[in-house]
Amino acid sequence: MSQPYHHRITRREACTRLAAAGLAAGAVGGGALFFHDRRRAEASAPSVPDWRVPASPQYPPAAAASGPDPAANLRRAVAALGGMERFVRRGESVLIKPNVGWDRIPEQAANTDPQVVAELVRLCRAAGARRVVVTDISCNDPRRCFARSGISAAAGAAGAEVIESHRLAMVPAALTGLAAGLEVVEELLKADRVINVPVVKHHSLSKVTLGMKNWYGVLGPGRNRLHQSIDRSIAELGAAFRPTLTVIDATRVLLRNGPQGGSLNDVKAVNAVAAGTDQVLCDAWGAAQLGHAPASLPFLELAEQRGLGRADLKAVHQV
Amino acid sequence: MARFRVHHAALLALLGVVGGWVAHRGQATRQDPAAVLEALRAAQHPRLPPADAAGATHRDEPESYDPETLYDFIDGAADAYLARGFRRCAAATYSFTSAEGRTFEVAAEVYRFATAAGARAQLEAERPPAARPLPGASDAWWDAGVLLAVGGADYLKLTAYHAGPDVEEALQRLFAAWHEGGEP
Amino acid sequence: MSWTRRLRVLYQACFLALFLWLLARLAAGDPRDLPFTAFFHTDPLAAVGVTFAAGTLPGPLVWAVALIVLTLIFGRVFCGWICPLGTLQQLSSWLFSPRSRRESLQVNRYRRWYALKTYILAALLAAALAGSLQTGLLDPLALLARGLASGVWPMLPGGPAVPGGWLATTLLLAIVVASRFIPRLFCRAFCPLGALLGIFARFALLRIQRAGDGCSSCSLCTFACQGADEPLGEHRVAECHVCLNCTDSCKEGVLSYRFLAPAAPAPARPDLSRRYLLGSAVGALVAAPLLQAAGGGRGAARAELIRPPGALAEQEFLQRCIKCSLCQQACPTHALHPAIGVAGVEGFWTPVLVPRRGWCEFACTRCGEVCPTGAITELTTARKTGLDGAPPVRIGTAFVDHGRCLPWAMVTPCIVCEEMCPTSPKAIWLEEVVETGREDRPVRLQRPRVDPQLCVGCGICEHRCPVGELAAIRVSSVGESRDPLNRMIAAAPA
């Protein structure tokens, strides 16, 4: 039975009703304030850092060592450049980018030699790195690639944090040119130092695939469009990604049917490792292991024109 | 509530056995990369040493043949090879310059068979009766301008078209380079 | 709760956990030699089905005999103690439906139409005899595995995308939800494995016995009865799941689970109608070949029907595939998917390779390793890739679409397909041409061409082709090793 209209409202009732109305208004107003224009336009994509250390004329731009032990070759080459302490400071985080693209065993020379990667990890840790990450975006199934290449086991045993492709977070980055709009591995952008360690291989389009081409492995979906202007894209990536150190693994090289090979007939044991701060020079040295003169590679010429380095093989210090 | 009896303990134990078996299976991994490497090696072309290792001045790019194309290389003789389990062949020509300044060539062929017995059988079939065993090496015989040897499942055949002590020396150096080569 | 009942619950929990864990590990690519297929190897429905359809009992399935012997001794203990789908249904029934006692009595009443599962079994086995193996559609183990593969794994981060998987998932969900209304309805009315075990359970040496005059008809035994086998009335041993809830609940001590207990008197009206039984069997015997023929006939090769490497020829394959989805879960690239229409009516839910979704890793042999019935034979890497001297195993051939391919149609360099081709020497080779583009500028192009003698049909070229969802190079099944008639090249080795 309803109350008659002229029922006098009590003070308590009035307070309650005012409070309830006020609360409701406050909730709606607060919510509106909170959600108002919440989703702004995307913040601009982060740019790729420059991971290089300052140039030192006392050290050569690249050094190469040969011998039966790949780890020893690496150590000698890095020592000739001033030792890992020149590149990695105590407490820094390092990202090592080997080639772990293919479901192949080490003897097939499709991925970087696991001993070279493991030794690189050890050198970084000895120089005081607080965190060493080893990763790549594989072309074949990443679990198989990381396992069968031996890199997961070797790098893990050496104390690295191995991150397989499917666990990587990707973020947009401010890339220009052909790679504009592609995403990049987030871990890469967060690292203090980056070491690029490709393996020397034949490639049908660019003739060889070495350090600058290895940057394909940090790009997200859509990188299969870059082949349409491959030499230019390699030079652009070389300009965008400037690593602390480039290590060229020529323990075994892939002579033909690259970049993944398959048959042992495509493999040649060269048993050498080179390291350097000049990406172009390192790639030139790697190409020479396959018998290509620097002048015969268009992407090297484009990279030189951009001022990324000099492909003068005489500048490589042979240890 | 009923008591805990023998058959209860047995059932619990059975469950434990199942769990234990699963855990035991979890100890081993499935893949055996060694088997793949072995298969890869078996599928590889047999190796011919580079020119400088053999003391030669030049060696052209080796040609390879498999059971389908062997006929193109050695015609009707291919039948016997195939019957003995021929798998792959690598062949190249080496050029030598002797101390006296004479240049000559040696044709080198390595035939890989499915089994060592097959390689051996081929050597026995082709060995000239006058061939002598090579001193200091087992499974190697030589005659004028010819050297035959077996290493594992590989059968080496060296043929020179000249005669002379410098040729014999070249043959032996080439054999030594091949023999020492081992696995790449 | 008695110790026996406690143990039963423990068994159910452990086996459900084990089933789920093994499949989760399989889908995650666990490298350990875990017994992923153990449940299926002991599945008598699969064993009998494959034997009827293929005329042979594949090696590992002989373990199913052990389960049958177990049933002959103890009754349908598999249903009550082991079956993971049964446990799942029980969880659903227990969690979501507190019932009054009266409701419990109602839902656990035996209904005559529960005989349907035996008619289903008869139809399935008759179809198997006619050469069409469809037991996998309702096999509880396959059903649960499929539901996981099609619905649960895709939900998790990094999980595969399984288009068409909603069907299998809906079926699983329906079964679990149905159990909320009538507990274990699937087990009671539809499960052909349960029906099969029920046949053997009739000879079981141990069974529930109601002895003595102490029965007060309190119906406590029926409240928690899983099998709806009427322990209060004529105990139907073929329905009994040996859950032993009844023996536990009986306050008068009248019910017990005994060795060589006398069989309950045969029910006045037999549960199984001979007419329906015969009708199901004959119906299936007629329908199976009819559907085969209506679907285009078996053995007719289909271009899009790309089977996993090592799969038997289509006729034998369909006689063995129990649609368990283990191969799909094991495939590291998620290339295998349940066929909806592409394999015909018979091939519903059998695995088919979809290159746009995933490719066949060159050195991988996982699918054959986990197939429980040998529908996909187990290969070694050396055999599959042709390292042993014999030709590699082919599942199809790639064809370049000259109208879509960038170097062929758009004067634009590419070669991603050649780069990805895993064979050595590569099956895709490049033909160099120089073309003048639109601005009369010479462009050096490398045009991909496929060598059908080398292509194994793995599909990585199609998967990586940048030309949108309809790739410029596509694989079709012609050239597959398993079918000598599905060939196009005369000299192609078997």
PDB file of C-alpha atoms in Angstrom, chain C residues 237-385:
ATOM      1  CA  VAL C 237      26.082 -56.575 -15.189  1.00  0.00           C
ATOM      2  CA  ALA C 238      26.509 -55.338 -18.749  1.00  0.00           C
ATOM      3  CA  GLU C 239      25.702 -51.814 -17.579  1.00  0.00           C
ATOM      4  CA  CYS C 240      27.587 -51.917 -14.299  1.00  0.00           C
ATOM      5  CA  HIS C 241      30.671 -49.683 -14.156  1.00  0.00           C
ATOM      6  CA  VAL C 242      31.963 -51.447 -11.038  1.00  0.00           C
ATOM      7  CA  CYS C 243      32.076 -48.101  -9.270  1.00  0.00           C
ATOM      8  CA  LEU C 244      31.134 -49.970  -6.073  1.00  0.00           C
ATOM      9  CA  ASN C 245      29.110 -47.047  -4.801  1.00  0.00           C
ATOM     10  CA  CYS C 246      26.227 -49.417  -4.209  1.00  0.00           C
ATOM     11  CA  THR C 247      28.138 -51.917  -2.075  1.00  0.00           C
ATOM     12  CA  ASP C 248      29.445 -49.001  -0.121  1.00  0.00           C
ATOM     13  CA  SER C 249      26.096 -47.392   0.505  1.00  0.00           C
ATOM     14  CA  CYS C 250      24.183 -50.529   1.410  1.00  0.00           C
ATOM     15  CA  LYS C 251      23.459 -50.323   5.113  1.00  0.00           C
ATOM     16  CA  GLU C 252      21.970 -53.781   5.312  1.00  0.00           C
ATOM     17  CA  GLY C 253      25.128 -55.396   3.953  1.00  0.00           C
ATOM     18  CA  VAL C 254      23.184 -57.115   1.270  1.00  0.00           C
ATOM     19  CA  LEU C 255      25.245 -55.992  -1.712  1.00  0.00           C
ATOM     20  CA  SER C 256      28.750 -57.222  -2.264  1.00  0.00           C
ATOM     21  CA  TYR C 257      31.230 -57.535  -5.082  1.00  0.00           C
ATOM     22  CA  ARG C 258      32.087 -61.169  -5.238  1.00  0.00           C
ATOM     23  CA  PHE C 259      34.012 -63.739  -7.181  1.00  0.00           C
ATOM     24  CA  LEU C 260      31.758 -66.152  -9.088  1.00  0.00           C
ATOM     25  CA  ALA C 261      28.630 -64.597  -7.711  1.00  0.00           C
ATOM     26  CA  PRO C 262      25.514 -66.117  -9.191  1.00  0.00           C
ATOM     27  CA  ALA C 263      24.186 -64.149 -12.129  1.00  0.00           C
ATOM     28  CA  ALA C 264      21.032 -62.147 -11.655  1.00  0.00           C
ATOM     29  CA  PRO C 265      17.998 -63.731 -13.294  1.00  0.00           C
ATOM     30  CA  ALA C 266      17.497 -62.649 -16.860  1.00  0.00           C
ATOM     31  CA  PRO C 267      15.073 -59.722 -17.086  1.00  0.00           C
ATOM     32  CA  ALA C 268      11.557 -60.521 -18.159  1.00  0.00           C
ATOM     33  CA  ARG C 269      11.751 -58.284 -21.152  1.00  0.00           C
ATOM     34  CA  PRO C 270      15.184 -58.640 -22.774  1.00  0.00           C
ATOM     35  CA  ASP C 271      17.057 -55.355 -23.013  1.00  0.00           C
ATOM     36  CA  LEU C 272      18.230 -55.927 -26.508  1.00  0.00           C
ATOM     37  CA  SER C 273      15.767 -56.305 -29.248  1.00  0.00           C
ATOM     38  CA  ARG C 274      17.044 -58.778 -31.752  1.00  0.00           C
ATOM     39  CA  ARG C 275      15.166 -56.922 -34.430  1.00  0.00           C
ATOM     40  CA  TYR C 276      16.818 -53.612 -33.735  1.00  0.00           C
ATOM     41  CA  LEU C 277      20.201 -55.243 -33.442  1.00  0.00           C
ATOM     42  CA  LEU C 278      19.927 -56.935 -36.770  1.00  0.00           C
ATOM     43  CA  GLY C 279      18.437 -53.809 -38.244  1.00  0.00           C
ATOM     44  CA  SER C 280      21.388 -51.684 -37.131  1.00  0.00           C
ATOM     45  CA  ALA C 281      23.904 -54.119 -38.469  1.00  0.00           C
ATOM     46  CA  VAL C 282      22.234 -54.643 -41.794  1.00  0.00           C
ATOM     47  CA  GLY C 283      21.526 -50.957 -42.119  1.00  0.00           C
ATOM     48  CA  ALA C 284      25.172 -50.147 -41.663  1.00  0.00           C
ATOM     49  CA  LEU C 285      26.253 -52.879 -44.049  1.00  0.00           C
ATOM     50  CA  VAL C 286      24.104 -51.254 -46.684  1.00  0.00           C
ATOM     51  CA  ALA C 287      24.732 -47.635 -45.813  1.00  0.00           C
ATOM     52  CA  ALA C 288      28.512 -47.860 -45.677  1.00  0.00           C
ATOM     53  CA  PRO C 289      29.173 -48.822 -49.281  1.00  0.00           C
ATOM     54  CA  LEU C 290      26.343 -46.564 -50.370  1.00  0.00           C
ATOM     55  CA  LEU C 291      27.912 -43.544 -48.740  1.00  0.00           C
ATOM     56  CA  GLN C 292      31.298 -44.520 -50.055  1.00  0.00           C
ATOM     57  CA  ALA C 293      30.057 -44.577 -53.590  1.00  0.00           C
ATOM     58  CA  ALA C 294      27.952 -41.465 -53.152  1.00  0.00           C
ATOM     59  CA  GLY C 295      30.947 -39.596 -51.860  1.00  0.00           C
ATOM     60  CA  GLY C 296      32.809 -40.101 -55.112  1.00  0.00           C
ATOM     61  CA  GLY C 297      34.124 -43.540 -54.440  1.00  0.00           C
ATOM     62  CA  ARG C 298      37.104 -44.520 -52.414  1.00  0.00           C
ATOM     63  CA  GLY C 299      40.429 -44.542 -54.101  1.00  0.00           C
ATOM     64  CA  ALA C 300      39.510 -41.561 -56.224  1.00  0.00           C
ATOM     65  CA  ALA C 301      42.398 -39.244 -55.655  1.00  0.00           C
ATOM     66  CA  ARG C 302      41.543 -35.730 -54.605  1.00  0.00           C
ATOM     67  CA  ALA C 303      43.869 -32.851 -55.307  1.00  0.00           C
ATOM     68  CA  GLU C 304      43.388 -31.194 -51.922  1.00  0.00           C
ATOM     69  CA  LEU C 305      43.560 -34.443 -49.992  1.00  0.00           C
ATOM     70  CA  ILE C 306      47.171 -34.335 -48.862  1.00  0.00           C
ATOM     71  CA  ARG C 307      47.776 -37.029 -46.262  1.00  0.00           C
ATOM     72  CA  PRO C 308      50.574 -37.113 -43.692  1.00  0.00           C
ATOM     73  CA  PRO C 309      53.888 -38.644 -44.811  1.00  0.00           C
ATOM     74  CA  GLY C 310      53.886 -42.360 -44.251  1.00  0.00           C
ATOM     75  CA  ALA C 311      50.120 -42.638 -44.571  1.00  0.00           C
ATOM     76  CA  LEU C 312      48.872 -45.833 -46.164  1.00  0.00           C
ATOM     77  CA  ALA C 313      47.021 -45.776 -49.479  1.00  0.00           C
ATOM     78  CA  GLU C 314      43.585 -44.259 -49.026  1.00  0.00           C
ATOM     79  CA  GLN C 315      41.618 -47.491 -48.811  1.00  0.00           C
ATOM     80  CA  GLU C 316      43.891 -48.989 -46.144  1.00  0.00           C
ATOM     81  CA  PHE C 317      44.166 -45.640 -44.425  1.00  0.00           C
ATOM     82  CA  LEU C 318      40.413 -45.349 -43.974  1.00  0.00           C
ATOM     83  CA  GLN C 319      40.347 -48.892 -42.628  1.00  0.00           C
ATOM     84  CA  ARG C 320      42.687 -47.922 -39.826  1.00  0.00           C
ATOM     85  CA  CYS C 321      42.259 -44.282 -38.946  1.00  0.00           C
ATOM     86  CA  ILE C 322      40.321 -43.916 -35.708  1.00  0.00           C
ATOM     87  CA  LYS C 323      40.306 -40.101 -35.926  1.00  0.00           C
ATOM     88  CA  CYS C 324      42.077 -39.841 -32.591  1.00  0.00           C
ATOM     89  CA  SER C 325      43.823 -36.561 -33.601  1.00  0.00           C
ATOM     90  CA  LEU C 326      47.121 -37.617 -32.040  1.00  0.00           C
ATOM     91  CA  CYS C 327      48.958 -36.916 -35.289  1.00  0.00           C
ATOM     92  CA  GLN C 328      47.423 -33.454 -35.451  1.00  0.00           C
ATOM     93  CA  GLN C 329      48.600 -32.712 -31.941  1.00  0.00           C
ATOM     94  CA  ALA C 330      52.062 -34.107 -32.560  1.00  0.00           C
ATOM     95  CA  CYS C 331      52.662 -32.130 -35.745  1.00  0.00           C
ATOM     96  CA  PRO C 332      55.126 -29.361 -34.794  1.00  0.00           C
ATOM     97  CA  THR C 333      53.907 -26.930 -37.430  1.00  0.00           C
ATOM     98  CA  HIS C 334      50.165 -27.593 -36.927  1.00  0.00           C
ATOM     99  CA  ALA C 335      49.945 -28.666 -40.533  1.00  0.00           C
ATOM    100  CA  LEU C 336      47.475 -31.487 -39.946  1.00  0.00           C
ATOM    101  CA  HIS C 337      43.828 -30.673 -39.571  1.00  0.00           C
ATOM    102  CA  PRO C 338      40.614 -32.701 -39.249  1.00  0.00           C
ATOM    103  CA  ALA C 339      39.051 -33.069 -42.690  1.00  0.00           C
ATOM    104  CA  ILE C 340      35.482 -31.872 -42.920  1.00  0.00           C
ATOM    105  CA  GLY C 341      34.554 -32.403 -46.554  1.00  0.00           C
ATOM    106  CA  VAL C 342      37.837 -32.854 -48.364  1.00  0.00           C
ATOM    107  CA  ALA C 343      38.146 -36.554 -47.563  1.00  0.00           C
ATOM    108  CA  GLY C 344      34.557 -37.485 -48.252  1.00  0.00           C
ATOM    109  CA  VAL C 345      31.970 -38.725 -45.773  1.00  0.00           C
ATOM    110  CA  GLU C 346      34.126 -41.619 -44.642  1.00  0.00           C
ATOM    111  CA  GLY C 347      37.135 -39.441 -44.104  1.00  0.00           C
ATOM    112  CA  PHE C 348      35.348 -37.047 -41.764  1.00  0.00           C
ATOM    113  CA  TRP C 349      37.793 -35.911 -39.082  1.00  0.00           C
ATOM    114  CA  THR C 350      40.708 -37.865 -40.560  1.00  0.00           C
ATOM    115  CA  PRO C 351      43.954 -35.868 -40.769  1.00  0.00           C
ATOM    116  CA  VAL C 352      44.710 -33.835 -43.865  1.00  0.00           C
ATOM    117  CA  LEU C 353      47.673 -31.532 -44.448  1.00  0.00           C
ATOM    118  CA  VAL C 354      46.786 -27.912 -45.144  1.00  0.00           C
ATOM    119  CA  PRO C 355      49.895 -26.141 -46.434  1.00  0.00           C
ATOM    120  CA  ARG C 356      48.501 -22.678 -45.860  1.00  0.00           C
ATOM    121  CA  ARG C 357      48.238 -23.526 -42.140  1.00  0.00           C
ATOM    122  CA  GLY C 358      51.457 -25.465 -41.691  1.00  0.00           C
ATOM    123  CA  TRP C 359      54.023 -27.422 -43.669  1.00  0.00           C
ATOM    124  CA  CYS C 360      55.561 -30.828 -43.234  1.00  0.00           C
ATOM    125  CA  GLU C 361      58.997 -30.348 -41.634  1.00  0.00           C
ATOM    126  CA  PHE C 362      61.449 -32.174 -43.834  1.00  0.00           C
ATOM    127  CA  ALA C 363      63.238 -34.186 -41.138  1.00  0.00           C
ATOM    128  CA  CYS C 364      60.223 -34.679 -38.868  1.00  0.00           C
ATOM    129  CA  THR C 365      58.478 -38.052 -38.458  1.00  0.00           C
ATOM    130  CA  ARG C 366      56.246 -37.348 -35.453  1.00  0.00           C
ATOM    131  CA  CYS C 367      52.889 -38.262 -36.959  1.00  0.00           C
ATOM    132  CA  GLY C 368      53.893 -41.810 -37.779  1.00  0.00           C
ATOM    133  CA  GLU C 369      55.514 -42.200 -34.389  1.00  0.00           C
ATOM    134  CA  VAL C 370      52.259 -41.503 -32.551  1.00  0.00           C
ATOM    135  CA  CYS C 371      49.636 -43.088 -34.783  1.00  0.00           C
ATOM    136  CA  PRO C 372      48.215 -45.902 -32.615  1.00  0.00           C
ATOM    137  CA  THR C 373      46.793 -48.038 -35.423  1.00  0.00           C
ATOM    138  CA  GLY C 374      49.458 -47.694 -38.073  1.00  0.00           C
ATOM    139  CA  ALA C 375      47.252 -45.752 -40.454  1.00  0.00           C
ATOM    140  CA  ILE C 376      50.350 -43.573 -40.682  1.00  0.00           C
ATOM    141  CA  THR C 377      53.363 -45.861 -40.741  1.00  0.00           C
ATOM    142  CA  GLU C 378      56.381 -44.939 -38.701  1.00  0.00           C
ATOM    143  CA  LEU C 379      59.253 -43.565 -40.766  1.00  0.00           C
ATOM    144  CA  THR C 380      62.854 -42.809 -39.929  1.00  0.00           C
ATOM    145  CA  THR C 381      64.301 -39.453 -40.954  1.00  0.00           C
ATOM    146  CA  ALA C 382      66.688 -41.233 -43.304  1.00  0.00           C
ATOM    147  CA  ARG C 383      63.846 -43.062 -45.047  1.00  0.00           C
ATOM    148  CA  LYS C 384      61.553 -40.063 -45.238  1.00  0.00           C
ATOM    149  CA  THR C 385      64.188 -37.740 -46.694  1.00  0.00           C
TER     150      THR C 385
END
